[in-house]
CSV table of N, CA and C in Angstrom, one decimal:
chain,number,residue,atom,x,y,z
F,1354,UNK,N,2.1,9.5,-24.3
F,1354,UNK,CA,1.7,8.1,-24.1
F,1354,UNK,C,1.1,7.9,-22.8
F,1355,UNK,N,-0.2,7.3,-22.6
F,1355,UNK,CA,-0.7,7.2,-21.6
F,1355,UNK,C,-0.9,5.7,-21.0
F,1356,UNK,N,-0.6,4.9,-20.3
F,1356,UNK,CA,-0.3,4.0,-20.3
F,1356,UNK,C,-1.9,3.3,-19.4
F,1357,UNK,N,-1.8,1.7,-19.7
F,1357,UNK,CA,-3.1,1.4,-19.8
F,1357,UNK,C,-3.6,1.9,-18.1
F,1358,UNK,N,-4.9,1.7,-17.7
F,1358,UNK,CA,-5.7,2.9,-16.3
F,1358,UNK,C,-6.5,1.8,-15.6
F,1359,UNK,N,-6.7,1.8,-14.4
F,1359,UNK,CA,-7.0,1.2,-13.7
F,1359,UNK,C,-7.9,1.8,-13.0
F,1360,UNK,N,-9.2,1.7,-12.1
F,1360,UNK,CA,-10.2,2.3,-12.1
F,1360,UNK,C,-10.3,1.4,-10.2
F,1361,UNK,N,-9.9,2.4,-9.7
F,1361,UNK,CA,-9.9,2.0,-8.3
F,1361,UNK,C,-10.9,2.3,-7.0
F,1362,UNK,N,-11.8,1.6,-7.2
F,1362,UNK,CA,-12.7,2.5,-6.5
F,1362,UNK,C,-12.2,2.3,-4.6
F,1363,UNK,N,-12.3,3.7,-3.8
F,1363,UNK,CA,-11.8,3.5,-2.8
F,1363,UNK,C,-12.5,3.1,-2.0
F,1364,UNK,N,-14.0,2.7,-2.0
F,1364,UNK,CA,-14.5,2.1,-0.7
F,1364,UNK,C,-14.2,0.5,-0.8
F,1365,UNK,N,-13.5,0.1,-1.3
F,1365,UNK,CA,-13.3,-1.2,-1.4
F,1365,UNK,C,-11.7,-1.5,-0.5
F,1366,UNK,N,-11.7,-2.6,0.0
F,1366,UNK,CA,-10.5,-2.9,1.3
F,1366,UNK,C,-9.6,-4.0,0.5
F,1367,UNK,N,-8.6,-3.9,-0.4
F,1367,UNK,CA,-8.3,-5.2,-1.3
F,1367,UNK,C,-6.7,-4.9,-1.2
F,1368,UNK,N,-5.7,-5.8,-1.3
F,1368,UNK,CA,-4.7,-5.7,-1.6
F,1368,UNK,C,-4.1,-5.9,-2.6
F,1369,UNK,N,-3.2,-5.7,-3.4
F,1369,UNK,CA,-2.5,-5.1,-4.6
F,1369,UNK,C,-2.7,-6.2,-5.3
F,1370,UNK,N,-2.1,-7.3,-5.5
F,1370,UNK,CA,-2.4,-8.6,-5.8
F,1370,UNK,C,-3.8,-8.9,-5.8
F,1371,UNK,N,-3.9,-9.1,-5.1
F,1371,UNK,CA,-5.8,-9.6,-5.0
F,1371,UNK,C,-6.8,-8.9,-6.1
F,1372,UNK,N,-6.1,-7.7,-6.2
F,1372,UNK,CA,-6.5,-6.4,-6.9
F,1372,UNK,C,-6.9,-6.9,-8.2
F,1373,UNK,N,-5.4,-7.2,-8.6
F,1373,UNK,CA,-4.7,-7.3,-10.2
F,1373,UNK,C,-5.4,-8.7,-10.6
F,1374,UNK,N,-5.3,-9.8,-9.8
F,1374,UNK,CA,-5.9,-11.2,-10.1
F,1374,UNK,C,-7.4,-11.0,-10.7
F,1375,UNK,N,-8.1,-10.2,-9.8
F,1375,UNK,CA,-9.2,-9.9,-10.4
F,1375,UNK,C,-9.6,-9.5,-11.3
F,1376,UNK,N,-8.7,-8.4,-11.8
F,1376,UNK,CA,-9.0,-8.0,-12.9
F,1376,UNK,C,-8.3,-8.4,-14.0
F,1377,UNK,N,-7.5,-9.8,-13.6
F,1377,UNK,CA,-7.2,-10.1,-15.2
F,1377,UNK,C,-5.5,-10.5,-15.5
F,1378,UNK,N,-5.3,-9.7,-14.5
F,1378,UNK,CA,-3.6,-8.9,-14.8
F,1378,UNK,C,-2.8,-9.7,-14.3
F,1379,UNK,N,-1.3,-9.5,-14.8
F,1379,UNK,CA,-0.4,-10.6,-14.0
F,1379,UNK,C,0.5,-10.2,-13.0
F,1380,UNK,N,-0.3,-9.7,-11.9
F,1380,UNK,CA,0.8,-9.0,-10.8
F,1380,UNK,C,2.1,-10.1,-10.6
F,1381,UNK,N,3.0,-8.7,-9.8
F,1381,UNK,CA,4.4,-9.1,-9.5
F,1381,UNK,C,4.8,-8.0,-8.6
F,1382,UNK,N,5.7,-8.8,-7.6
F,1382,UNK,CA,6.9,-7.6,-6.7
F,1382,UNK,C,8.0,-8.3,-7.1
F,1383,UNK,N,9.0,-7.2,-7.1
F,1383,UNK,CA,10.2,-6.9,-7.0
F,1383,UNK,C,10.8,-6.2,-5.9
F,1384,UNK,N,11.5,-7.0,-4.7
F,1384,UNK,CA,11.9,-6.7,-3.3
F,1384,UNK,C,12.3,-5.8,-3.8
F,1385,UNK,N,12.8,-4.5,-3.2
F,1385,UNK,CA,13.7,-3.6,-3.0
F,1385,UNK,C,14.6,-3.6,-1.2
F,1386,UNK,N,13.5,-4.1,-0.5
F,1386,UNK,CA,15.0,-4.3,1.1
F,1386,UNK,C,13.2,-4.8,2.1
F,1387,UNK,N,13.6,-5.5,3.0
F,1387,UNK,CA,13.1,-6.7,4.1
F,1387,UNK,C,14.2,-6.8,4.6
F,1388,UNK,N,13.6,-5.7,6.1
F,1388,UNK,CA,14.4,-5.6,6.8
F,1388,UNK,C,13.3,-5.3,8.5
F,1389,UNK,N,14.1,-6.2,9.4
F,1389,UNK,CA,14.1,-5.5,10.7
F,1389,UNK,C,14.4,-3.9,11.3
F,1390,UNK,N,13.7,-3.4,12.0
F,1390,UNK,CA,13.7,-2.5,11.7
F,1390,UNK,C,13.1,-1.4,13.6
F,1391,UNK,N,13.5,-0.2,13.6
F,1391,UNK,CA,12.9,0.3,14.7
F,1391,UNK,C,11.9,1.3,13.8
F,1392,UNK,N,10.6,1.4,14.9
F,1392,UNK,CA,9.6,2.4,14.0
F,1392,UNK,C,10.0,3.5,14.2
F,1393,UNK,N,9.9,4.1,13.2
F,1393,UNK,CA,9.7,5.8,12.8
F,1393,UNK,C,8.8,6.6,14.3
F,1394,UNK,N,9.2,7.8,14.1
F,1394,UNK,CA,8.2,8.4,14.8
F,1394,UNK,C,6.7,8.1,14.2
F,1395,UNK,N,6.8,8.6,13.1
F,1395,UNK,CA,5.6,8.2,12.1
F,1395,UNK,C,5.1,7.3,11.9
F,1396,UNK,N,5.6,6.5,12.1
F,1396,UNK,CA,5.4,4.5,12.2
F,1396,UNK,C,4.9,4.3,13.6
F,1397,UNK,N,5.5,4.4,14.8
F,1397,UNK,CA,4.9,4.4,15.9
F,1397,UNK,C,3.6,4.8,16.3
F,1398,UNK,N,3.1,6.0,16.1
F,1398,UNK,CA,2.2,6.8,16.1
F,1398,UNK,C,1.1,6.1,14.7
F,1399,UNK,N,1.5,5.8,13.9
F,1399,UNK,CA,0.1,5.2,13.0
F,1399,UNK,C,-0.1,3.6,13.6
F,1400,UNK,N,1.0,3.1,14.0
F,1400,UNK,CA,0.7,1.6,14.5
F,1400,UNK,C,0.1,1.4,15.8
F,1401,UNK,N,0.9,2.7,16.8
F,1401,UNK,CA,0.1,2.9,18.1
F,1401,UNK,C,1.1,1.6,19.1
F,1402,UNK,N,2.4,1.8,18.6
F,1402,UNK,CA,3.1,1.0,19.2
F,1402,UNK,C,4.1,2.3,19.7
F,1403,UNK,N,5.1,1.9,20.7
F,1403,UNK,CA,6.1,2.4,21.2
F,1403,UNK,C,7.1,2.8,20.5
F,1404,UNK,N,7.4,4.0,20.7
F,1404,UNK,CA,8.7,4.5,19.7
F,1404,UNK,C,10.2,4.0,20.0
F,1405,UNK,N,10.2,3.5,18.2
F,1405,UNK,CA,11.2,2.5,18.1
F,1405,UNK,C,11.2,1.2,18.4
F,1406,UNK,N,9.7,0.6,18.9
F,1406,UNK,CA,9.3,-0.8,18.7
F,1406,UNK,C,9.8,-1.7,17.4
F,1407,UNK,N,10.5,-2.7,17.5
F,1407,UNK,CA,10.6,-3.4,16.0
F,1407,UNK,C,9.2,-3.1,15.2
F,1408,UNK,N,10.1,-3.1,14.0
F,1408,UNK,CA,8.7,-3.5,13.3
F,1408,UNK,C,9.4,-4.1,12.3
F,1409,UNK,N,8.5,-4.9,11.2
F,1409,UNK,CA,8.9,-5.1,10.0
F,1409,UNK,C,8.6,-4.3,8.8
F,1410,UNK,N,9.8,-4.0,7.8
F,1410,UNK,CA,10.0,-2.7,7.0
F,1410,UNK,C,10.0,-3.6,5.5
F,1411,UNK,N,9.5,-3.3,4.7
F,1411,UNK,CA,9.4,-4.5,3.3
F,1411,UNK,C,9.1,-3.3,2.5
F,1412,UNK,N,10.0,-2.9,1.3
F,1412,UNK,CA,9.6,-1.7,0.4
F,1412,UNK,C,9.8,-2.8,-1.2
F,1413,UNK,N,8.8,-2.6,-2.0
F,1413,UNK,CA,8.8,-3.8,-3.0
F,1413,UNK,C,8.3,-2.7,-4.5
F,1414,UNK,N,8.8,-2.6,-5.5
F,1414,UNK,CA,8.2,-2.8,-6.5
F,1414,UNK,C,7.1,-3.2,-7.2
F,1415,UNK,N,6.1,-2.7,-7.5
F,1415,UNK,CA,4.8,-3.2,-8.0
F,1415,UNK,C,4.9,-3.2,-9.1
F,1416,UNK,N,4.1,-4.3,-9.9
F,1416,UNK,CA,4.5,-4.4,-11.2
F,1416,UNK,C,3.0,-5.3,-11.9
F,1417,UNK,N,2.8,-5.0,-13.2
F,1417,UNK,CA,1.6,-5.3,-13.3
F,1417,UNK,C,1.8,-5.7,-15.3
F,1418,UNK,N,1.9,-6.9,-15.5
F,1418,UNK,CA,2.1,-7.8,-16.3
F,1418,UNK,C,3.0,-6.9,-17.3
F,1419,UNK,N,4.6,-7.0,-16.7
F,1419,UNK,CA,5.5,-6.6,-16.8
F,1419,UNK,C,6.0,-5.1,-16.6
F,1420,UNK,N,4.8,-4.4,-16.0
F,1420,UNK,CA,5.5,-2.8,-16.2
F,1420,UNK,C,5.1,-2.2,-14.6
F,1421,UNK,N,6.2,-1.5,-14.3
F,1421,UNK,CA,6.4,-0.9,-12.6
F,1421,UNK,C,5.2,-0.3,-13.0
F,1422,UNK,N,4.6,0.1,-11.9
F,1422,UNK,CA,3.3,0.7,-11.4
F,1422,UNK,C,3.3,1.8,-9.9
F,1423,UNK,N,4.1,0.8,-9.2
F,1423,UNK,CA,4.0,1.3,-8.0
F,1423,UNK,C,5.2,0.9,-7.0
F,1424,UNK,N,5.7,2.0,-6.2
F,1424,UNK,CA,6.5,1.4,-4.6
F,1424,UNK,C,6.1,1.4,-3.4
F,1425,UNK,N,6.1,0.7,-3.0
F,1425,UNK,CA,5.1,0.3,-1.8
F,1425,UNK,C,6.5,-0.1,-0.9
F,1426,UNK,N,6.1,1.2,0.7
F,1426,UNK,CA,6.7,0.6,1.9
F,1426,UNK,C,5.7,0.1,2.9
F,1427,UNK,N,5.4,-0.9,3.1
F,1427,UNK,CA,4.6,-1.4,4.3
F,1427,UNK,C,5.5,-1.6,5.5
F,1428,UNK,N,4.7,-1.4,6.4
F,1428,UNK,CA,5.5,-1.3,8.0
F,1428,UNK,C,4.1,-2.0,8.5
F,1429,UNK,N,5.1,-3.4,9.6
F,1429,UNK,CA,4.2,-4.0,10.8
F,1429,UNK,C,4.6,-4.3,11.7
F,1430,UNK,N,3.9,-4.1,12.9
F,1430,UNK,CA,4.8,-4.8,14.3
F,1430,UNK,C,5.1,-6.1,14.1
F,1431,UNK,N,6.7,-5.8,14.8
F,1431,UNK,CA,7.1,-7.2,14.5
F,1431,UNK,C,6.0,-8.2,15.8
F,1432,UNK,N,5.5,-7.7,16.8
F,1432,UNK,CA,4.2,-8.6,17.7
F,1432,UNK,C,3.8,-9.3,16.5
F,1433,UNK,N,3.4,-8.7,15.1
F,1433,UNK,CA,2.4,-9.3,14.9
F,1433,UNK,C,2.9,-10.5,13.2
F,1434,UNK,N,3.8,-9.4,12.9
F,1434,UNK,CA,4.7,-10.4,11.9
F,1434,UNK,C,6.1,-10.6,12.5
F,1435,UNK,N,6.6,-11.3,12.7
F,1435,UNK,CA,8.0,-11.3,13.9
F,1435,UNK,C,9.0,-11.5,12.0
F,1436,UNK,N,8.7,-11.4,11.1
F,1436,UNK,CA,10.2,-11.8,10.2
F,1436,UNK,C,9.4,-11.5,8.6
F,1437,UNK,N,10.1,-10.8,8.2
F,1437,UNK,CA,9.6,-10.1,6.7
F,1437,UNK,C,9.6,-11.5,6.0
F,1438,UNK,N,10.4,-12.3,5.8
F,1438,UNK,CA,10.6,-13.7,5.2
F,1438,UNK,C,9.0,-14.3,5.0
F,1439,UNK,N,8.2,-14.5,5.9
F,1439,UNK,CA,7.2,-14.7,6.1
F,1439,UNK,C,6.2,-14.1,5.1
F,1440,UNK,N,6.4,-13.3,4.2
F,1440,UNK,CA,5.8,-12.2,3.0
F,1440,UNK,C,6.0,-12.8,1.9
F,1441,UNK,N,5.4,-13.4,1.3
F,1441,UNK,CA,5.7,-14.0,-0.2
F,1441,UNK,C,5.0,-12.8,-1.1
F,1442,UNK,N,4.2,-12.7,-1.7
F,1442,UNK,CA,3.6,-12.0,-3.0
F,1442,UNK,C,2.7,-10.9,-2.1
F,1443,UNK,N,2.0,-11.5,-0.9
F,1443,UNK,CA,0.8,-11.1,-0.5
F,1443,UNK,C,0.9,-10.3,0.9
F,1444,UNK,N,1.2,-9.3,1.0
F,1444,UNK,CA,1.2,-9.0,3.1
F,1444,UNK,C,0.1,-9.3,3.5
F,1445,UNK,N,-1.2,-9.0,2.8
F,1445,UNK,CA,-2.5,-9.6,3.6
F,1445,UNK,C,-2.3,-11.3,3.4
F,1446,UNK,N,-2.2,-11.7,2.8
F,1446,UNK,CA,-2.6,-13.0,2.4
F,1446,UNK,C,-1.2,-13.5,4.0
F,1447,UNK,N,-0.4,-13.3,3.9
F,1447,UNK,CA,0.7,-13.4,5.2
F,1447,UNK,C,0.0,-12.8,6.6
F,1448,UNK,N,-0.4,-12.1,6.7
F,1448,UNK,CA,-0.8,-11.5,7.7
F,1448,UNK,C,-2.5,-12.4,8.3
F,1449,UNK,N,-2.9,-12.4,6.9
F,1449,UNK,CA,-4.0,-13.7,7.7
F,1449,UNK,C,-3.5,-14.8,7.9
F,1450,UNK,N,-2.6,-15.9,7.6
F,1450,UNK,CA,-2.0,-16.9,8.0
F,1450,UNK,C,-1.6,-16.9,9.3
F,1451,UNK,N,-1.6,-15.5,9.8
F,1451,UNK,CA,-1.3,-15.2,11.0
F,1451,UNK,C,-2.3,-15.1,12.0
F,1452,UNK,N,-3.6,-15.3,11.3
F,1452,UNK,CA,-5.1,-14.4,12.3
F,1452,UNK,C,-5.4,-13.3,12.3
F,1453,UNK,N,-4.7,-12.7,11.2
F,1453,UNK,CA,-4.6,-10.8,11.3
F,1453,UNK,C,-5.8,-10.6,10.0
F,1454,UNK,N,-7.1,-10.0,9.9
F,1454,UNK,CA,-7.0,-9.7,8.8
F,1454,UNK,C,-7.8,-7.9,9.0
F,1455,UNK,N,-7.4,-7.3,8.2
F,1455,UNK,CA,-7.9,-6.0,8.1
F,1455,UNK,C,-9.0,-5.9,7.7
F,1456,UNK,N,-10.2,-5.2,8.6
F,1456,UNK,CA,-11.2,-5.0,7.7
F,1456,UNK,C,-11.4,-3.5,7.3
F,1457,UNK,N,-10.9,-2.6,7.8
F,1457,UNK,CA,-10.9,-1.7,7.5
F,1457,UNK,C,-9.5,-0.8,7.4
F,1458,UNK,N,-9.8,0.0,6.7
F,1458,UNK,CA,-8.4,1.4,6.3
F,1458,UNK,C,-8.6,2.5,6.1
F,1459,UNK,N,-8.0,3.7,6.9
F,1459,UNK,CA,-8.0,5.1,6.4
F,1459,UNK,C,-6.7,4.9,5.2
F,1460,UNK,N,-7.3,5.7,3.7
F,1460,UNK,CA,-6.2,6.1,2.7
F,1460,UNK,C,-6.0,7.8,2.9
F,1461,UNK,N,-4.7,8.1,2.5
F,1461,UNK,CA,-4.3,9.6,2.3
F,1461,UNK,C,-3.9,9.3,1.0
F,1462,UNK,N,-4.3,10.5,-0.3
F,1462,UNK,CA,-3.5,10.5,-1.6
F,1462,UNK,C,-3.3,12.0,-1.8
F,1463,UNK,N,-2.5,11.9,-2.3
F,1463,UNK,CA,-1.8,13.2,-2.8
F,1463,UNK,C,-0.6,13.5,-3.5
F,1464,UNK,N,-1.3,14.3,-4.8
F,1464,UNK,CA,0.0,14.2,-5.5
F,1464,UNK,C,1.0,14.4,-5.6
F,1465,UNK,N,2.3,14.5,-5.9
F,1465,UNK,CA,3.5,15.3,-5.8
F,1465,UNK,C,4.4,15.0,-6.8
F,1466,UNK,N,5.5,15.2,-7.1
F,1466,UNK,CA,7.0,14.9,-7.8
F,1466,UNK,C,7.4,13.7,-7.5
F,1467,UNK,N,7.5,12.9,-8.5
F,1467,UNK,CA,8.6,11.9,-7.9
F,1467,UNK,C,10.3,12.1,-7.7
F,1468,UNK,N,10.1,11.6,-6.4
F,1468,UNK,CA,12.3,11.2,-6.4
F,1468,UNK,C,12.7,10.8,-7.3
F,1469,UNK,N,14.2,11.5,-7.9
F,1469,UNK,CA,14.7,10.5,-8.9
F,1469,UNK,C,14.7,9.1,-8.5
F,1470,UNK,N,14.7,8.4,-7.4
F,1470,UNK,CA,14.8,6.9,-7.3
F,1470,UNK,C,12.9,6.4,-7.6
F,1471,UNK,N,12.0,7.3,-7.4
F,1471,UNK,CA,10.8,6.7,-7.6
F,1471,UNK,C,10.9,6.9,-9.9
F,1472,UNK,N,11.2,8.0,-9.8
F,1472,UNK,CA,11.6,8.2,-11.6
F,1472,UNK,C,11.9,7.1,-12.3
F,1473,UNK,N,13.1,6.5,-11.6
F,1473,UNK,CA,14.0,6.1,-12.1
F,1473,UNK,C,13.2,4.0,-11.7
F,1474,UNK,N,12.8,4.1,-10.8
F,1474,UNK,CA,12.5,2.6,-10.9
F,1474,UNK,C,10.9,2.5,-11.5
F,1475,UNK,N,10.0,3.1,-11.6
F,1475,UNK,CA,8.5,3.6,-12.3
F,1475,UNK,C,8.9,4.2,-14.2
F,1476,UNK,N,10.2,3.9,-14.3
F,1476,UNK,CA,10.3,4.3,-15.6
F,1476,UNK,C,9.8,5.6,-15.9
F,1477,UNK,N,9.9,6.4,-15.2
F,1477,UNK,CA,9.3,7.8,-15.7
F,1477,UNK,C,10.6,9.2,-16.0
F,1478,UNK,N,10.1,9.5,-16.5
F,1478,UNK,CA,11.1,11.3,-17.0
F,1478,UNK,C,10.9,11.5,-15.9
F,1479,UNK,N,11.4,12.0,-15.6
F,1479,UNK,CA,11.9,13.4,-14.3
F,1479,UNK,C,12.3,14.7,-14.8
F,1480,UNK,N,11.3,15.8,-14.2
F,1480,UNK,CA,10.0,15.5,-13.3
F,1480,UNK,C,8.6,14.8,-14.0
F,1481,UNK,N,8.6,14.0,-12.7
F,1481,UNK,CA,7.2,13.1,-13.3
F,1481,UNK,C,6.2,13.7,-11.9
F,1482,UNK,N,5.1,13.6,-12.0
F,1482,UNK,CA,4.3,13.2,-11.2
F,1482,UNK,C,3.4,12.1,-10.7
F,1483,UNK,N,3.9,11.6,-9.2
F,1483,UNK,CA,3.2,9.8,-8.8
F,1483,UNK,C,2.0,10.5,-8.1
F,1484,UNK,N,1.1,9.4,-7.8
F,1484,UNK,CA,0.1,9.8,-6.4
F,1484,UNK,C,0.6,9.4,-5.3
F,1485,UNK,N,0.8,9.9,-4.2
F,1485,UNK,CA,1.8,9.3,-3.0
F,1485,UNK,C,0.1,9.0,-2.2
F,1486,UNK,N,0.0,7.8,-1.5
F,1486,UNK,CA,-0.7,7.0,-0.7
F,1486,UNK,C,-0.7,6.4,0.6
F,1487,UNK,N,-0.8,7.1,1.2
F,1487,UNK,CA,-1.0,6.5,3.1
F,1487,UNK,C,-2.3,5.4,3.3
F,1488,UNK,N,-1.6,4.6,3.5
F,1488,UNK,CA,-2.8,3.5,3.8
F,1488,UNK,C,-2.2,3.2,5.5
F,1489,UNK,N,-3.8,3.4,6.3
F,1489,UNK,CA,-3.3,2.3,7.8
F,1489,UNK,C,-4.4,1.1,7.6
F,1490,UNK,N,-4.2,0.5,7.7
F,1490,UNK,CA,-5.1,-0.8,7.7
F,1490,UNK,C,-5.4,-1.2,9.8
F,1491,UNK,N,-6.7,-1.9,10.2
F,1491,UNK,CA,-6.9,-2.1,11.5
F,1491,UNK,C,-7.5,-3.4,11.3
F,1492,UNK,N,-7.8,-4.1,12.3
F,1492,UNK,CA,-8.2,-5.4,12.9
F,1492,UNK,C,-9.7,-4.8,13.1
F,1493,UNK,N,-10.3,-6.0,13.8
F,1493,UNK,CA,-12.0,-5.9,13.8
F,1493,UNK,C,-11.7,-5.1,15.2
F,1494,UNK,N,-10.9,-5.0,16.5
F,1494,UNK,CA,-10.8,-4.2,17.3
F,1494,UNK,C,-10.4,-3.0,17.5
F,1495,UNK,N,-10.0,-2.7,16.1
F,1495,UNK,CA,-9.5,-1.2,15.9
F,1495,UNK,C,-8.0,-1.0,16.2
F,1496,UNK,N,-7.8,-1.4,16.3
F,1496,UNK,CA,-5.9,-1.7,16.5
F,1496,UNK,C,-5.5,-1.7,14.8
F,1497,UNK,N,-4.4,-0.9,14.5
F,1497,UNK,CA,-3.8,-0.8,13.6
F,1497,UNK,C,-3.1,-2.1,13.4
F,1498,UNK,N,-2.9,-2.4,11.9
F,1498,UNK,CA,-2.0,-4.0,11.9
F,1498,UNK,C,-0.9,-3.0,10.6
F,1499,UNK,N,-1.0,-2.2,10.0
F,1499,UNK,CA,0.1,-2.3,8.9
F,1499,UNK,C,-0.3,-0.7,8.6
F,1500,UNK,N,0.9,-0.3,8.5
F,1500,UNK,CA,1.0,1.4,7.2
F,1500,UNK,C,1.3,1.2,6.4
F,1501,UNK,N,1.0,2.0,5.4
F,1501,UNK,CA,2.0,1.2,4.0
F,1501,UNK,C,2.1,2.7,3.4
F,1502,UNK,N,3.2,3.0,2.8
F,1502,UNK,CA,3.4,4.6,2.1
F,1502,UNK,C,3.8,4.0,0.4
F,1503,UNK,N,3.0,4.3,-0.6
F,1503,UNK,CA,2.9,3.7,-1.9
F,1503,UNK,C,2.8,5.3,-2.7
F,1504,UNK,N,3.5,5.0,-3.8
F,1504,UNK,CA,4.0,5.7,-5.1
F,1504,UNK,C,3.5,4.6,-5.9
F,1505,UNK,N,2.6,6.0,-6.6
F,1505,UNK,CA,1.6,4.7,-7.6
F,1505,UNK,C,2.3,6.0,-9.2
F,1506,UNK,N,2.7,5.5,-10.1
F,1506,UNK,CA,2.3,6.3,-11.4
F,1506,UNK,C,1.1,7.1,-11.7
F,1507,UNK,N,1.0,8.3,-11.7
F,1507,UNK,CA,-0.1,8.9,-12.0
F,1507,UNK,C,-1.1,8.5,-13.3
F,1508,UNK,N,-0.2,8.2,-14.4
F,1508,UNK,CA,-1.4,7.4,-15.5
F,1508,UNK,C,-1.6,6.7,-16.1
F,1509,UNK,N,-1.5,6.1,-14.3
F,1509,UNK,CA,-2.0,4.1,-14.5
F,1509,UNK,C,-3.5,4.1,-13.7
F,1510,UNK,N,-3.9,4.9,-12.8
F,1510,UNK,CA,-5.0,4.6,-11.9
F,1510,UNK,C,-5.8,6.2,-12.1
F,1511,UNK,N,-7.2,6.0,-11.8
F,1511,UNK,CA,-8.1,6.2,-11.5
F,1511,UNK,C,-9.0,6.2,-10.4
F,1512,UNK,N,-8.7,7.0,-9.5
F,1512,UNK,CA,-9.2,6.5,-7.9
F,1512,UNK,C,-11.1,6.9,-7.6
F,1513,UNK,N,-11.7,6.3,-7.7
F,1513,UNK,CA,-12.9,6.5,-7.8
F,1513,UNK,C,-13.8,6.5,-6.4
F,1514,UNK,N,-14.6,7.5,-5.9
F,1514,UNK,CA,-15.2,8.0,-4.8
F,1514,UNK,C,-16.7,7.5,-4.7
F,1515,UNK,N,-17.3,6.7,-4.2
F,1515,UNK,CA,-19.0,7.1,-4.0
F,1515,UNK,C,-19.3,7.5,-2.8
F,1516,UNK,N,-20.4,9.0,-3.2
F,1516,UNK,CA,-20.7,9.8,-2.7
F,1516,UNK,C,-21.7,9.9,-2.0
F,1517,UNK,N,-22.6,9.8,-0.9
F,1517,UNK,CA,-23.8,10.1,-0.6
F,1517,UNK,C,-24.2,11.2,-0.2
F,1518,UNK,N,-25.6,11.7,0.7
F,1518,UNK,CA,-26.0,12.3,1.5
F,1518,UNK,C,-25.8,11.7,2.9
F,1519,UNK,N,-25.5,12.1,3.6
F,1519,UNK,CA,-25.6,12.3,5.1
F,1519,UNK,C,-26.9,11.9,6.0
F,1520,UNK,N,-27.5,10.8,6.6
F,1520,UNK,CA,-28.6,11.0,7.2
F,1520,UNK,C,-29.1,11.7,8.1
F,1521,UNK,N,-28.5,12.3,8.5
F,1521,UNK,CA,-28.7,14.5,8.7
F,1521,UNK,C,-29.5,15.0,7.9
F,1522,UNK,N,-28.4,14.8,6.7
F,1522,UNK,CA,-28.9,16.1,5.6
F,1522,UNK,C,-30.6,15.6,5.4
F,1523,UNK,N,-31.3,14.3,5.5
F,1523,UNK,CA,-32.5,14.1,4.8
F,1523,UNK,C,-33.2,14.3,6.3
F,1524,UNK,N,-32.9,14.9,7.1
F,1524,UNK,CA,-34.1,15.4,8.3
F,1524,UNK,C,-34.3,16.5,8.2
């Protein structure tokens, strides 16, 4: 059983919601913990904040007109979100209310095994395979505003690339 596919093209800067409205669908989260929090070493270094700066830690269930899809942990300085509360459906849609908006993002994907806790809340047999997803999102000044580490189901999406030449390559 292959479940219905999603066709994501990555040069595009959209958030999960925003995503799904568009195309039709009736997004949903399901909190899993919003919480204050000190950054990771990992978190520090992608935010470019001080190790073990608060930040705000929100890991949510994604869900797409009733069926898990995806887990998503987003991390932000608390400078810039001071209280996870403040996050209704949307972190961008919150994060602009704020004056924050990202225009740009490096993604990392790569596949792997899901945890039994990713198995087990994505409804999948174990072993399954998810796409794991590094997103940093930045401001118009290049400052990082949010990482987000996301487990997507492998076949729900389609991650789609356009390709060019190089303005090099044509001299």
């Amino acid at each position: 059983f292959v479940a219905r596919r999603f066709e994501q093209p990555l040069s595009v800067l959209t958030g999960f919601s925003e995503d799904m409205l568009a195309r039709g669908c009736r997004p949903a989260s399901r909190w899993l913990a919003r919480t204050m929090a000190r950054a990771s070493a990992d978190e520090s270094m992608a935010l470019g904040i001080p190790p073990h700066a608060p930040v705000v830690r929100m890991k949510r269930l994604r869900i797409v007109d009733d069926e898990p899809v995806a887990i998503e942990t987003a991390v932000v300085s608390s400078r810039d979100l001071p209280s996870p509360d403040l996050v209704g459906n949307s972190l961008y849609s919150a994060l602009r209310k704020r004056g924050f908006f990202a225009v740009r993002a490096l993604q990392r994907l790569r596949a792997g095994l899901a945890s039994p806790e990713e198995a087990n809340l994505l409804n999948l047999e174990n072993p399954a395979v998810v796409m794991h997803i590094e997103r940093r999102g930045y401001l118009p000044d290049g400052r990082a505003i949010e990482v987000t580490y996301s487990s997507y189901k492998a076949d729900c999406y389609d991650f789609v690339v356009e390709l060019s030449v190089s303005g090099n390559m044509l001299k």
